[in-house]
Amino acid sequence: MKFSSIGYLIKEGFRSIKQNGFMSVASILVLVSCLLLSGAAYLVFVNVEAGFDYAYDQNKAIVWAVETADDQALNVLENNLRGMNNVQDVFFRSKEDTLANYAGVVGDATFESLQGEDNPMLDGFEVTFKDLALFDETIQLIESLENVDDISYAEDVADTLVVIRQTVLTIAAWIILMLLLVSLFIISNTIKLTVYSRRLEIGIMKSVGATKMFIRFPFMVEGMVLGFAAGLLSFGVLYFVYTYLISSLSLGFITLANLSTIGMLGMPVWAELLVCFLLIGTLTGMLGSRHAIGRYLKEESGVNID
Amino acid sequence: MIEFRGVHKTYDNGTKALKDVNINIDKGEFVFIVGASGAGKSTFLKLIMREEVPNAGEVIVNGYKLSKLKRREIPYLRRTMGIVFQDFRLIPTMTVFDNVAFAMRVTGASKREVRKRVPYILGLVGLQNKARNFPQELSGGEQQRVSLARALVNNPSLIIADEPTGNIDPEMSYEIMELLTEINRRGTTILVVTHEHDLVQAFSRRVIVIDDGTVVSDVAGTAEPPAASAPSAGNAVVADVLDTIQDVPTEKESDTVDAVLADIIGRNGGDEQ
Ligand SMILES: Nc1ncnc2c1ncn2[C@@H]1O[C@H](COP(=O)(O)OP(=O)(O)OP(=O)(O)O)[C@@H](O)[C@H]1O
Ligand SMILES: [Mg+2]
């Protein structure tokens, strides 16, 4: 295939789209529905992620000082805590604060008698961490510090969050993968229908000496253009539906992320989604049509002379 | 240019379409191929185009053994030949112009070349005014001429025409045969399958008769090299050979080649109904 043919072959691809108007629309719609479902699955995933990030942000440990620790010892402990690599912030929580906190929750009366010398609470430090992945190590380090009585932290919550997050990620990935395979299959079959009706045409092309690539190229252009259009359309629909949901529905406790944050691929989520849709659409369209015409290209004789 | 060596072709369903065919067609020849319906004429052509492969024997085109040809080389073989199909084989979604141009475009011809050459070829077959029409807007004869134009457009060294005059009135048939003769005069090898004995008669070329998968007659023409030769002499030779063909009733009017050819071809035409 010569370079000079490419312009002609691309034009042929567009001509074919017009020629098979109904099938073109059908292919786009099939691909759009698959992309929308995949995209929705992804957005659910992103939201769950955002929710977890929020939960993680809340995650911190309280380091209780031993009862005998005096102000001097408490200062040393605070400085030691601040000096640790993974520690974001340290707040002092006096035993009076802690008691007042409980009192606030349970009811003042019960705690009246425990004020002052009788206060059973301990002084402590609220410590927030920079990196949750280093949680266990950091806790161990803190335990080895002097004057530390105990550390309270929601270990189970952190672990559960990690498990749930992993599960959601896996499920979302599978859903997306399945939908992509389904769309590849349906696209291929939709194009097969148009190709089937054009097998005579393909046979004629072969009989006048067209190479496989020459016959295939316009079909692939057709698939790519349809796929690109489907990607664009899907993105538009998803974007407007999502922003509509965020802005005009009050969803109560459900927090829909306003997706200006950074997504999986290190791009803002919407940009990432657009790029993915266009790539997936274009690739699916191209591979789908390539697969669809493969059989007719293989047939030894496309044309019967009689 | 074309050589068949002990070629046998049996289709998958067991039909023996060709049996031990040995033929040699030189560059620049003009050959008529005649025979009854189902005799194996189209099979003969398909073997040359490499649309079918023989079960035994060897087909050699332009010095290439077709059995040695790789799949991806087939398009290039086909570009060396122009093929006129009995049922036209025009792409219904393309205009007359684009149908003819397509054969050029597959070879990577430039836009400029296409724009120059296609109208010229359409003019040759008298279709310059139909360039923008689609095949279904044309008469059978016009479609056939588009098919011919497409076969001619790449200036192939071999033209294969399966019943190129089947849908055309006698006058136009002669014109087309004259055109092919003219092209042949410039060195192009031409193979024509036909049922029209008038044409075979009028052009006094080599005639290969295929009957039931076997070449039963192969008679050189008298018009080669093209000259005002006496047709009667050639006809006498043809008649001689044709007389020996089995099944041909020799009792009635078999003394003239016209009659014999008419007989064979008339019978073949009947078989096709
Ligand atoms: N693809 C095929 N599969 C099986 N049998 C075939 C096939 N093509 C042709 N035949 C058989 O092979 C024999 C020769 O067929 P062919 O088409 O070569 O005849 P023909 O001489 O071109 O006839 P016509 O003048 O009617 O076009 C016939 O008996 C036909 O039925
Ligand atoms: Mg035939």
PDB file of C-alpha atoms in Angstrom, chain A residues 1-2 4-5 8 11-12 15 19 198 200-201 203-212 214-215 297-306, chain B residues 42 45-46 49-53 71 74-76 78-79 83 85-87 89-94 102-103 105-109 111 150 162:
ATOM      1  CA  MET A   1       0.000   0.000   0.000  1.00  0.00           C
ATOM      2  CA  LYS A   2       1.465   3.284  -1.030  1.00  0.00           C
ATOM      3  CA  SER A   4      -0.440   8.269  -1.708  1.00  0.00           C
ATOM      4  CA  SER A   5      -3.382   5.917  -1.198  1.00  0.00           C
ATOM      5  CA  TYR A   8      -8.263   8.049  -0.659  1.00  0.00           C
ATOM      6  CA  LYS A  11     -12.162   9.206   2.431  1.00  0.00           C
ATOM      7  CA  GLU A  12     -13.513   5.761   1.622  1.00  0.00           C
ATOM      8  CA  ARG A  15     -18.045   7.376   2.663  1.00  0.00           C
ATOM      9  CA  GLN A  19     -23.413   4.654   3.118  1.00  0.00           C
ATOM     10  CA  ARG A 198     -20.487  -6.022   1.441  1.00  0.00           C
ATOM     11  CA  LEU A 200     -19.421  -9.137  -2.768  1.00  0.00           C
ATOM     12  CA  GLU A 201     -17.711  -5.770  -2.794  1.00  0.00           C
ATOM     13  CA  GLY A 203     -14.574 -10.107  -3.424  1.00  0.00           C
ATOM     14  CA  ILE A 204     -14.552  -7.698  -6.332  1.00  0.00           C
ATOM     15  CA  MET A 205     -11.817  -5.645  -4.740  1.00  0.00           C
ATOM     16  CA  LYS A 206      -9.719  -8.759  -4.342  1.00  0.00           C
ATOM     17  CA  SER A 207     -10.261  -9.831  -7.910  1.00  0.00           C
ATOM     18  CA  VAL A 208      -8.928  -6.541  -9.257  1.00  0.00           C
ATOM     19  CA  GLY A 209      -5.774  -6.933  -7.194  1.00  0.00           C
ATOM     20  CA  ALA A 210      -6.442  -5.060  -3.962  1.00  0.00           C
ATOM     21  CA  THR A 211      -4.197  -6.115  -1.099  1.00  0.00           C
ATOM     22  CA  LYS A 212      -5.672  -7.052   2.271  1.00  0.00           C
ATOM     23  CA  PHE A 214      -6.071  -1.773   1.022  1.00  0.00           C
ATOM     24  CA  ILE A 215      -9.437  -3.431   1.645  1.00  0.00           C
ATOM     25  CA  LEU A 297     -10.397 -11.490   3.472  1.00  0.00           C
ATOM     26  CA  LYS A 298      -9.228 -15.036   4.022  1.00  0.00           C
ATOM     27  CA  GLU A 299     -11.574 -16.644   1.515  1.00  0.00           C
ATOM     28  CA  GLU A 300      -9.543 -17.842  -1.435  1.00  0.00           C
ATOM     29  CA  SER A 301     -11.805 -16.563  -4.184  1.00  0.00           C
ATOM     30  CA  GLY A 302     -14.060 -13.683  -3.474  1.00  0.00           C
ATOM     31  CA  VAL A 303     -15.664 -13.777  -6.856  1.00  0.00           C
ATOM     32  CA  ASN A 304     -17.163 -16.500  -8.958  1.00  0.00           C
ATOM     33  CA  ILE A 305     -17.018 -15.984 -12.649  1.00  0.00           C
ATOM     34  CA  ASP A 306     -19.786 -17.732 -14.508  1.00  0.00           C
TER      35      ASP A 306
ATOM     36  CA  SER B  42     -14.595 -20.498 -16.245  1.00  0.00           C
ATOM     37  CA  LEU B  45      -9.878 -18.782 -16.243  1.00  0.00           C
ATOM     38  CA  LYS B  46     -10.058 -19.089 -12.455  1.00  0.00           C
ATOM     39  CA  MET B  49      -6.313 -15.809 -11.890  1.00  0.00           C
ATOM     40  CA  ARG B  50      -5.364 -18.074  -8.985  1.00  0.00           C
ATOM     41  CA  GLU B  51      -8.918 -18.055  -7.684  1.00  0.00           C
ATOM     42  CA  GLU B  52      -8.727 -21.830  -7.758  1.00  0.00           C
ATOM     43  CA  VAL B  53      -5.735 -24.157  -7.492  1.00  0.00           C
ATOM     44  CA  ARG B  71      -0.926 -15.595  -0.557  1.00  0.00           C
ATOM     45  CA  ILE B  74      -1.762 -12.920  -5.350  1.00  0.00           C
ATOM     46  CA  PRO B  75      -2.981  -9.300  -5.575  1.00  0.00           C
ATOM     47  CA  TYR B  76       0.128  -8.449  -7.595  1.00  0.00           C
ATOM     48  CA  ARG B  78      -4.043 -10.104 -10.526  1.00  0.00           C
ATOM     49  CA  ARG B  79      -2.868  -6.584 -11.255  1.00  0.00           C
ATOM     50  CA  ILE B  83     -10.600  -9.263 -16.160  1.00  0.00           C
ATOM     51  CA  PHE B  85     -16.613 -10.555 -15.802  1.00  0.00           C
ATOM     52  CA  GLN B  86     -19.632 -12.135 -17.349  1.00  0.00           C
ATOM     53  CA  ASP B  87     -21.800 -10.613 -14.619  1.00  0.00           C
ATOM     54  CA  ARG B  89     -18.873  -7.439 -10.883  1.00  0.00           C
ATOM     55  CA  LEU B  90     -19.182  -3.727 -10.400  1.00  0.00           C
ATOM     56  CA  ILE B  91     -19.204  -2.242  -6.908  1.00  0.00           C
ATOM     57  CA  PRO B  92     -22.793  -1.019  -6.508  1.00  0.00           C
ATOM     58  CA  THR B  93     -21.956   1.829  -4.124  1.00  0.00           C
ATOM     59  CA  MET B  94     -19.389   3.402  -6.430  1.00  0.00           C
ATOM     60  CA  PHE B 102     -10.581   1.580  -8.127  1.00  0.00           C
ATOM     61  CA  ALA B 103      -8.464  -0.780 -10.211  1.00  0.00           C
ATOM     62  CA  ARG B 105      -6.088   3.077  -6.941  1.00  0.00           C
ATOM     63  CA  VAL B 106      -5.228  -0.396  -5.661  1.00  0.00           C
ATOM     64  CA  THR B 107      -1.927  -0.038  -7.470  1.00  0.00           C
ATOM     65  CA  GLY B 108      -1.239   3.226  -5.657  1.00  0.00           C
ATOM     66  CA  ALA B 109      -1.857   5.441  -8.673  1.00  0.00           C
ATOM     67  CA  LYS B 111      -5.016  11.323  -8.079  1.00  0.00           C
ATOM     68  CA  ARG B 150     -11.840  -1.431 -15.584  1.00  0.00           C
ATOM     69  CA  ASP B 162     -15.621 -14.116 -19.837  1.00  0.00           C
TER      70      ASP B 162
END
